[in-house]
GROMACS .gro file of C-alpha atoms in nm:
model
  348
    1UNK     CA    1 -11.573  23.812 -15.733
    2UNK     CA    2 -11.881  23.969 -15.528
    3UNK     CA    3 -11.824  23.765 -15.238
    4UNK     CA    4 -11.435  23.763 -15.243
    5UNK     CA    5 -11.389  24.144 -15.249
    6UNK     CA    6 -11.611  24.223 -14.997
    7UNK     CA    7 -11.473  23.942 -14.785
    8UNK     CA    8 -11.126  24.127 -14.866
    9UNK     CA    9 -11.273  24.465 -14.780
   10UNK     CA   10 -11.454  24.274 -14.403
   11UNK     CA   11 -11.113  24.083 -14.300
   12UNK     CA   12 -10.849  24.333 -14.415
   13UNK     CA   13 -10.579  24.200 -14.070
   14UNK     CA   14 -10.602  23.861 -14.232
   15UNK     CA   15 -10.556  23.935 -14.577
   16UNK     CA   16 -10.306  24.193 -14.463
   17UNK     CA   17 -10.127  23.903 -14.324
   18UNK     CA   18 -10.126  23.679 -14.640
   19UNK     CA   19  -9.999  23.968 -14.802
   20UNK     CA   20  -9.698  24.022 -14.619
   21UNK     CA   21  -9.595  23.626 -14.648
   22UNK     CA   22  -9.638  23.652 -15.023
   23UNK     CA   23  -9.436  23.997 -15.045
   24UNK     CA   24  -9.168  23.857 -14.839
   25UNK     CA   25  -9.155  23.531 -15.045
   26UNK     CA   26  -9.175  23.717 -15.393
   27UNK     CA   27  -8.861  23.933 -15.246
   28UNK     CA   28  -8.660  23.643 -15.125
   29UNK     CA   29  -8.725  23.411 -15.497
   30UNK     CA   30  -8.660  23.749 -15.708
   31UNK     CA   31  -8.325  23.866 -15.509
   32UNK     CA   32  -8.211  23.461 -15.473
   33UNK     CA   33  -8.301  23.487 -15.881
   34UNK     CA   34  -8.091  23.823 -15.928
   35UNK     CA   35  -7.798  23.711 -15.731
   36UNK     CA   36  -7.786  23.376 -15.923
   37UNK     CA   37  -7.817  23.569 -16.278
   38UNK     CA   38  -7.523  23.814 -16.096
   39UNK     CA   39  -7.313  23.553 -15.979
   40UNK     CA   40  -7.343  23.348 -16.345
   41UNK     CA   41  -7.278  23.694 -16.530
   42UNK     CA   42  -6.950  23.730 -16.344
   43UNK     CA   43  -6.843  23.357 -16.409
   44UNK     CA   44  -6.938  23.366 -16.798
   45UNK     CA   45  -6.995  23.724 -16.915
   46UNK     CA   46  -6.639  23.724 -17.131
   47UNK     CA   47  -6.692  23.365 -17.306
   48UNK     CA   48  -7.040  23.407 -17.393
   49UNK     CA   49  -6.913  23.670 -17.603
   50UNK     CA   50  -6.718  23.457 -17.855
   51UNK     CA   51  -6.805  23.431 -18.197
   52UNK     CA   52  -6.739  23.101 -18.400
   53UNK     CA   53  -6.823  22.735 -18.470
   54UNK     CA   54  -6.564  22.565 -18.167
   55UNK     CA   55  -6.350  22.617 -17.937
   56UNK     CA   56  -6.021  22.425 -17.926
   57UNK     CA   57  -5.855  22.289 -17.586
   58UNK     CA   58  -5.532  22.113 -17.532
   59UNK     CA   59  -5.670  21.715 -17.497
   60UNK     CA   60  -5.505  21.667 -17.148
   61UNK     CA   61  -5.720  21.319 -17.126
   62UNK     CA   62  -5.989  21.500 -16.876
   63UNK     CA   63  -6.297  21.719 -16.971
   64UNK     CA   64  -6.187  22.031 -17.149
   65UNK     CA   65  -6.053  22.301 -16.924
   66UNK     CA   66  -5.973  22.659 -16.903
   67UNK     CA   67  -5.767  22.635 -16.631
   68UNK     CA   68  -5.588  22.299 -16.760
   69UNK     CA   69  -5.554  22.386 -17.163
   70UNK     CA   70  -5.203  22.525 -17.282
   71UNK     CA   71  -5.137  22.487 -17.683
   72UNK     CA   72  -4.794  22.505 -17.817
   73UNK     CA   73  -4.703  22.635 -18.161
   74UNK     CA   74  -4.726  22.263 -18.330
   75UNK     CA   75  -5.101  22.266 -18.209
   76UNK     CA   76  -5.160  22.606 -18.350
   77UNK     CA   77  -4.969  22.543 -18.693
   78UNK     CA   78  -5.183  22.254 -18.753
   79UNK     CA   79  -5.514  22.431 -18.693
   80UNK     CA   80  -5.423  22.693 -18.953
   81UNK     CA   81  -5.331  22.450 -19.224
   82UNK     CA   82  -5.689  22.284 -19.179
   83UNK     CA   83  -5.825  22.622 -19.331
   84UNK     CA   84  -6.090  22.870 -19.206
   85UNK     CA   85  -6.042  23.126 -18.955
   86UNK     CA   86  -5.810  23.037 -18.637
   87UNK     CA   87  -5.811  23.264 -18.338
   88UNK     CA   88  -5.547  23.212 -18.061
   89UNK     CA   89  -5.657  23.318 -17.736
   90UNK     CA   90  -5.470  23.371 -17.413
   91UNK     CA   91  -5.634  23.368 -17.105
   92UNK     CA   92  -5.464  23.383 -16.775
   93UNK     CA   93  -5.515  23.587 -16.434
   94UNK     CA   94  -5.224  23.825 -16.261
   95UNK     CA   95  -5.246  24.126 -16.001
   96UNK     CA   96  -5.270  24.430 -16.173
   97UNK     CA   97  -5.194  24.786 -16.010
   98UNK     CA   98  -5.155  25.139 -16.067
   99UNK     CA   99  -4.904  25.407 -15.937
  100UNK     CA  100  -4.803  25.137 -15.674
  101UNK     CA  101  -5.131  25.084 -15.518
  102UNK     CA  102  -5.254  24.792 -15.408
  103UNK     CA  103  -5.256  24.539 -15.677
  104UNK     CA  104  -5.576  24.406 -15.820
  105UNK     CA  105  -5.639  24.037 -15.905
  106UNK     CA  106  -5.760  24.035 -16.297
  107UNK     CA  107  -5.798  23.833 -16.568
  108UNK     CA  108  -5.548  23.899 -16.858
  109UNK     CA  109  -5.709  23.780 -17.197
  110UNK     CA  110  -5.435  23.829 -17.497
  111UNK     CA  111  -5.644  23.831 -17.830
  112UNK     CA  112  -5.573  23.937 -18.174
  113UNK     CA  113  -5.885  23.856 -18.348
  114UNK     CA  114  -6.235  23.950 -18.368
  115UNK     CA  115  -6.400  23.655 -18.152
  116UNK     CA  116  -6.494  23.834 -17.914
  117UNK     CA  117  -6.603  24.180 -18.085
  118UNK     CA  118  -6.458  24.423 -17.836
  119UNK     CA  119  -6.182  24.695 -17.915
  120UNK     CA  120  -5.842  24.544 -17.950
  121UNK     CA  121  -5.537  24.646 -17.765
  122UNK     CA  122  -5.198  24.771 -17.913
  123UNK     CA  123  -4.854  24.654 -17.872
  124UNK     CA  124  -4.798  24.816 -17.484
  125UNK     CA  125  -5.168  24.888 -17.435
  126UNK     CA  126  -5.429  24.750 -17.281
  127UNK     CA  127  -5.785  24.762 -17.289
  128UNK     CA  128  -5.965  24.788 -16.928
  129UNK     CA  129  -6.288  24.661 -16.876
  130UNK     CA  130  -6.511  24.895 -16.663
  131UNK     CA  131  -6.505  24.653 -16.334
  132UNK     CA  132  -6.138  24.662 -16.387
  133UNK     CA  133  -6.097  25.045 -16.411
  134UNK     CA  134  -6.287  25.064 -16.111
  135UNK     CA  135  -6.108  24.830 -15.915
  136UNK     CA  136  -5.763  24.959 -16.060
  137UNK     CA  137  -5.878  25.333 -16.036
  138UNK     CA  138  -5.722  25.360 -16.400
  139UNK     CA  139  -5.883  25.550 -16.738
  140UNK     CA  140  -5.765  25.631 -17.031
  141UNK     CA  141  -5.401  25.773 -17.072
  142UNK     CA  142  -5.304  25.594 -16.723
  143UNK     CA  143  -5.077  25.349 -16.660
  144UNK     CA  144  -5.104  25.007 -16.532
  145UNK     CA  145  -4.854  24.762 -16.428
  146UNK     CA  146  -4.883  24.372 -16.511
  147UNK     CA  147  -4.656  24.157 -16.329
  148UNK     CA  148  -4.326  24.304 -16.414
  149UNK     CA  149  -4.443  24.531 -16.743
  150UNK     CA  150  -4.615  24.867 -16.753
  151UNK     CA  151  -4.927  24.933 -17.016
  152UNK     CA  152  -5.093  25.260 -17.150
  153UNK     CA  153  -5.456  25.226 -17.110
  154UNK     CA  154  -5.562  25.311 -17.401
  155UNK     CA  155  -5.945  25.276 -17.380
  156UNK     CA  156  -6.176  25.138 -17.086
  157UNK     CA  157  -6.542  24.991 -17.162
  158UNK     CA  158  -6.729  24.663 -17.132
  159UNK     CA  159  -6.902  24.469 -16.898
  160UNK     CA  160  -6.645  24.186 -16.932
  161UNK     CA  161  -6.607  23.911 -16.675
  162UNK     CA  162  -6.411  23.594 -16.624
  163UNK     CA  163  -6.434  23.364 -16.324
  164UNK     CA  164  -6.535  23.647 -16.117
  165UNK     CA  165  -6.238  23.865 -16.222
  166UNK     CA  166  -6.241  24.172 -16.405
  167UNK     CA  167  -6.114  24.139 -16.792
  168UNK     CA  168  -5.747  24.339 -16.939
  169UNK     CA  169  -5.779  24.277 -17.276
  170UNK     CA  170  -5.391  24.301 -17.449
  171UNK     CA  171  -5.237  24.162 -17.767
  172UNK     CA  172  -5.151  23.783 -17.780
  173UNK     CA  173  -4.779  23.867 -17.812
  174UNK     CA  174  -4.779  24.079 -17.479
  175UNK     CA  175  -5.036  23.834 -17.320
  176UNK     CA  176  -4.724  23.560 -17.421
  177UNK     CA  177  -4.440  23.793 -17.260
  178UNK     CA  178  -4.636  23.787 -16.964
  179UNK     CA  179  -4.625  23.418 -16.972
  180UNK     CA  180  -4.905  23.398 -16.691
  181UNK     CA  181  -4.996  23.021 -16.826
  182UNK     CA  182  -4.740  22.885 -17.098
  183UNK     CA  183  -4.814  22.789 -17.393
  184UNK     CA  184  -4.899  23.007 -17.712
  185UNK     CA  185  -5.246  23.007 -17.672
  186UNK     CA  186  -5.451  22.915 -17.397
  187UNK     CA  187  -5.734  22.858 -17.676
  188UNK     CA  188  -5.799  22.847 -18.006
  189UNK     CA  189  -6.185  22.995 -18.157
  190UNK     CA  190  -6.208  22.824 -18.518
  191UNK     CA  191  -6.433  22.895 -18.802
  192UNK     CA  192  -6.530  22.731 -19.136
  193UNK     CA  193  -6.269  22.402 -19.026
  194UNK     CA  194  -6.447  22.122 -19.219
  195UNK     CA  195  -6.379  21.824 -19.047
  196UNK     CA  196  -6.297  21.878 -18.671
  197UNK     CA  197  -6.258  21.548 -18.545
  198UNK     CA  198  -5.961  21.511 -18.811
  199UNK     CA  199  -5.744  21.796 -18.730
  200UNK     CA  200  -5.849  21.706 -18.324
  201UNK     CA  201  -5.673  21.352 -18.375
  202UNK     CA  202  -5.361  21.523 -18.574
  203UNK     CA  203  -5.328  21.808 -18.297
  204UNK     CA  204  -5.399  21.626 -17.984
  205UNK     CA  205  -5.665  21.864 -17.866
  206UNK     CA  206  -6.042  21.872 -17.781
  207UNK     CA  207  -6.301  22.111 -17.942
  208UNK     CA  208  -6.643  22.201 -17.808
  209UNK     CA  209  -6.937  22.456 -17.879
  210UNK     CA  210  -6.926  22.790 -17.792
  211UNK     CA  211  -7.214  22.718 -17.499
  212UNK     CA  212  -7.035  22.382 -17.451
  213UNK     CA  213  -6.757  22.546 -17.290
  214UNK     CA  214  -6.950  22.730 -17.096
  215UNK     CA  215  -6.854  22.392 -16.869
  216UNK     CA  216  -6.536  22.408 -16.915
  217UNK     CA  217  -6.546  22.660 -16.647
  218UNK     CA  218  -6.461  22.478 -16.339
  219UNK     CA  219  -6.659  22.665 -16.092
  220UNK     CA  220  -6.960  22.771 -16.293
  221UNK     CA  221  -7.148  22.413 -16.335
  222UNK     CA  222  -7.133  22.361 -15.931
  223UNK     CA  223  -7.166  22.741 -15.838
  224UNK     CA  224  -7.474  22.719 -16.114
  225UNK     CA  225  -7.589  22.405 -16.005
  226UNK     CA  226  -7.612  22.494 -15.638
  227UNK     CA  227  -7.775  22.806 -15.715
  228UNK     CA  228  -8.048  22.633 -15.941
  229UNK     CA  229  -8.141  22.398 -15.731
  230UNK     CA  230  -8.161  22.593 -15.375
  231UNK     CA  231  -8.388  22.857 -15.622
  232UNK     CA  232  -8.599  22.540 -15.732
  233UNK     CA  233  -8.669  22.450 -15.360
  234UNK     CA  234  -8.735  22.805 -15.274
  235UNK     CA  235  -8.993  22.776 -15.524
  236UNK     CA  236  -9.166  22.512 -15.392
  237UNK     CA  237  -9.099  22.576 -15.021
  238UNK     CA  238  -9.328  22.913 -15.166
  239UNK     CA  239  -9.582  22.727 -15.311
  240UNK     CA  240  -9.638  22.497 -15.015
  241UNK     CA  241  -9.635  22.809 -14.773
  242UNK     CA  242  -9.886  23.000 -14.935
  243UNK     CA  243 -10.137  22.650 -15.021
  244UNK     CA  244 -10.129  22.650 -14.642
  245UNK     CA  245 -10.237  22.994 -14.608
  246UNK     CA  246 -10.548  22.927 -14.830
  247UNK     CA  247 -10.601  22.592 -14.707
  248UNK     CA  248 -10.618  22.766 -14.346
  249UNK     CA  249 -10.845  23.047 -14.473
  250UNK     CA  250 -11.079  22.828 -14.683
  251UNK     CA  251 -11.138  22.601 -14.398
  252UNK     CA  252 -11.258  22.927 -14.183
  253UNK     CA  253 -11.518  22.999 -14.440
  254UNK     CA  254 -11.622  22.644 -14.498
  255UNK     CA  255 -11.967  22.739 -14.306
  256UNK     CA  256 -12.008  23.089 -14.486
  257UNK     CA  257 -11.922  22.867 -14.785
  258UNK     CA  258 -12.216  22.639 -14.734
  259UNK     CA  259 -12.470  22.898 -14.644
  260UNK     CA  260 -12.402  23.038 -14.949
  261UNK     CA  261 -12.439  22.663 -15.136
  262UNK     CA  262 -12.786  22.671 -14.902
  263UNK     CA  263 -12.881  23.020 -15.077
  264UNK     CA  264 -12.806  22.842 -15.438
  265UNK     CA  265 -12.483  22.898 -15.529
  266UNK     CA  266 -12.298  22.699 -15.714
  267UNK     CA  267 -11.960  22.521 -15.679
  268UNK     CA  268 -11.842  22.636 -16.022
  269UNK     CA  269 -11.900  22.997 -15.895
  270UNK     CA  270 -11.778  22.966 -15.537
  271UNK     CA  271 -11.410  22.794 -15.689
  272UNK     CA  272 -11.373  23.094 -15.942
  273UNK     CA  273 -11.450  23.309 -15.634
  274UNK     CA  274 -11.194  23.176 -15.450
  275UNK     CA  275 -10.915  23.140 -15.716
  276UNK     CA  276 -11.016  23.501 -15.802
  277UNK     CA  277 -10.982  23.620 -15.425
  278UNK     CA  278 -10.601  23.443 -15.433
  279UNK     CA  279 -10.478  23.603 -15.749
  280UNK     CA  280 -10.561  23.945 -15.632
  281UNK     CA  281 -10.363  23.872 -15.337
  282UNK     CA  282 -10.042  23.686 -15.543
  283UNK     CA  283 -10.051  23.973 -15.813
  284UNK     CA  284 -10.020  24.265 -15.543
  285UNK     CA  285  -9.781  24.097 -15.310
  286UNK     CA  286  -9.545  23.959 -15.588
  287UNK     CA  287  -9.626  24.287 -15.763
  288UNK     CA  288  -9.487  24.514 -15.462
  289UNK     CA  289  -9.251  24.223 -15.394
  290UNK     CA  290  -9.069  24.231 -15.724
  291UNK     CA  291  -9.073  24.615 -15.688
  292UNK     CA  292  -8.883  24.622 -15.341
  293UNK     CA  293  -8.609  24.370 -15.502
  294UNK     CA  294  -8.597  24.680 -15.787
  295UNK     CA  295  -8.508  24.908 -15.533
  296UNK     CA  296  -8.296  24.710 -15.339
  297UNK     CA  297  -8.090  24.649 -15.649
  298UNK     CA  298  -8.023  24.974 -15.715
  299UNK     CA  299  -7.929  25.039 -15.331
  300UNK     CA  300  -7.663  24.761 -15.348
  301UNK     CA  301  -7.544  24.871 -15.678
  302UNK     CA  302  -7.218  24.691 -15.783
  303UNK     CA  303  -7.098  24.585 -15.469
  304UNK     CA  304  -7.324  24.270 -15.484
  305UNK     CA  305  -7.351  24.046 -15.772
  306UNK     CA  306  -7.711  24.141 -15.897
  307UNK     CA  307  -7.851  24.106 -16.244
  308UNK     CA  308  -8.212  24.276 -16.254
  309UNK     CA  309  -8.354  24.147 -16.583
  310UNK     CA  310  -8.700  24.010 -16.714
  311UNK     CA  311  -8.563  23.672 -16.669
  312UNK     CA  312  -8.505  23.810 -16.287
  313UNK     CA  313  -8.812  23.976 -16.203
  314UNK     CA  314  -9.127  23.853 -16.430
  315UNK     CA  315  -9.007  23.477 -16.530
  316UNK     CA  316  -8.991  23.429 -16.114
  317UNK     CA  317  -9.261  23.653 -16.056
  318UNK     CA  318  -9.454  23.477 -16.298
  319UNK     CA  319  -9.387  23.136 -16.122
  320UNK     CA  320  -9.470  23.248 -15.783
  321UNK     CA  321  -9.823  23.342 -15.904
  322UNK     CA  322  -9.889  23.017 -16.107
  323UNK     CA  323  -9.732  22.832 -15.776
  324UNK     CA  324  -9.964  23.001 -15.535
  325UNK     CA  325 -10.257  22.935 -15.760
  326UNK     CA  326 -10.192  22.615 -15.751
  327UNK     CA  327 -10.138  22.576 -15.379
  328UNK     CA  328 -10.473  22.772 -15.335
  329UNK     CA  329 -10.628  22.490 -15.572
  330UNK     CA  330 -10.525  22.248 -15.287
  331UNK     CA  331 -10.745  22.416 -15.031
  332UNK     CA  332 -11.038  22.403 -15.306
  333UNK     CA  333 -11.143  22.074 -15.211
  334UNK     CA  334 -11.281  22.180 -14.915
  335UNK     CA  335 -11.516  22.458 -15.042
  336UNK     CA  336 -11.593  22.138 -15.307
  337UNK     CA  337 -11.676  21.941 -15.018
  338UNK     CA  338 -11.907  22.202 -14.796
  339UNK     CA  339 -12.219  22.041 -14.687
  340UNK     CA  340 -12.498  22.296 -14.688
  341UNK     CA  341 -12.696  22.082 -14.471
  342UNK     CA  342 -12.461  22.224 -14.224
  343UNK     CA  343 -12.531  22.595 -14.243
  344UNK     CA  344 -12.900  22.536 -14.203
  345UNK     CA  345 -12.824  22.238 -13.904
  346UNK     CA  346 -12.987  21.942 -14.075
  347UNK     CA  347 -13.313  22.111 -14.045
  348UNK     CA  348 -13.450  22.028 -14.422
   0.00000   0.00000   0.00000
């Protein structure tokens, strides 16, 4: 590391350079990371929250569906003779408002049960989530109007989100006088049912895992997908941009490179150099990188879908350094291949 941090300290506008590429690449991968955790957390927040061995759909002869599934109360009856624990959930979406402002899209889910371990509304009461307060302007003691009925909120908390809507959590039987989807149950969250592929061929309905219907989303596998994959090719758009800063750079020192082969050093020596002269550079430019996507998080606050997490900041972070090692590697060959004949001209 001799040579590397004093050729550092001697070409500081270069390095500076380098620098700012892999800053503004570690910012870009780390806020594209964020906003796809953000934008996933508002899609999925409220069903990753159920508790219990399957979820039931209505078999409508496609892939199971929030959007699609509707039970009626033959569906439900026969679930609860199979034995273990049947909860009927309601899940719909209506404008919400308060004091007759402006009404707020939401999503209304009617529950009775403990699947998804949150407080449970009352008969005329509703539970707000804190998006959902927000948005309505609502806390406790307030009241909200829901289509054509008025609640009492009687308690706001929770980070709850459904297809990008806020959650209003209210009994099953007020979530039914709503009506916002038909049906008695939109789905049903079963525990402890023996055989489910029996009681799915005697109810005419579908059952998946918990993360299975995670799918049954319909705009979180594309809106996941897309985001995936565009983060994927970030990545290695990264990796290919920095390899060609070190390729560029290593092929400016190829003749300081084989002086110093001409003065006895080894290749060994000179590539642990050089990989050691690149991670100082990744680990303070993803370093301050990471930290300005920190800051910018907290700037934007709620108004953008951000999720600033491990899995958003040192899992990417992480990547970006083991990326730009590698594309550093690439430029290695040519420090491998440095003649030293060449720094002393052929004269042996």
């Amino acid at each position: 590391m001799y040579v590397a941090l004093r050729d550092l300290r001697a070409a500081k506008g270069r390095f500076l350079l380098i620098a700012v590429v892999v800053i503004l690449v570690a910012l870009l991968v780390s806020f594209l990371s964020g906003l796809t955790a953000g934008l996933a957390h508002r899609n999925i927040a409220t069903v990753q929250r159920l508790h219990g061995d399957a979820v039931v759909f209505a078999d409508t002869g496609a892939a199971p569906s929030f959007d699609s599934s509707a039970l009626g109360p033959e569906q439900l009856a026969v679930w609860q003779r199979a034995g273990g624990h049947v909860d009927p959930v309601g899940i719909g979406r209506a404008p919400a408002a308060r004091s007759g402002a402006a009404p707020v899209p939401v999503a209304l889910f009617g529950v009775g049960g403990p699947s998804f371990g949150n407080r449970l509304a009352t008969s005329g009461t509703v539970v707000l989530s804190t998006a959902a307060a927000e948005q309505l302007r609502a806390t406790t003691g307030d009241t909200v109007t829901i289509g054509a009925a008025s609640f009492a909120v009687a308690a706001v908390g929770g980070d709850d989100w459904y297809s990008h809507s806020p959650v209003v959590w209210l009994t099953l039987p007020d979530w039914r006088a709503l009506d916002p989807r038909g049906g008695v149950a939109t789905v049903l969250v079963v525990s402890g049912v023996p055989d489910l592929a029996a009681v799915n061929a005697v109810a005419h309905t579908r059952t998946t895992t918990v993360p299975g219907a995670l799918s049954a989303l319909s705009a979180y596998q594309a809106e996941h997908t897309s985001l995936t994959l565009m983060t994927l090719l970030l990545f290695a758009i990264s990796a290919a941009v920095i390899g060609a800063f070190f390729t560029v750079w290593t092929i400016q020192r190829v003749p300081d490179v084989a002086t110093l082969k001409a003065l006895g050093a080894t290749t060994g020596s000179l590539v642990r150099d050089a990989l050691g002269q690149a991670l100082v550079l990744l680990l303070a430019g993803v370093g301050i990188g990471i930290g300005l996507t920190a800051v910018a998080s907290g700037i934007v606050g709620a108004r953008v879908p951000f999720t600033l997490s491990t899995t958003t900041t040192l899992v990417p972070g992480a990547a970006l350094i083991g990326l730009g090692l590698l594309g550093a590697a690439v430029a290695l060959r040519f420090l491998v291949t440095a003649d030293p004949l060449v720094a002393l001209q052929r004269a042996r």
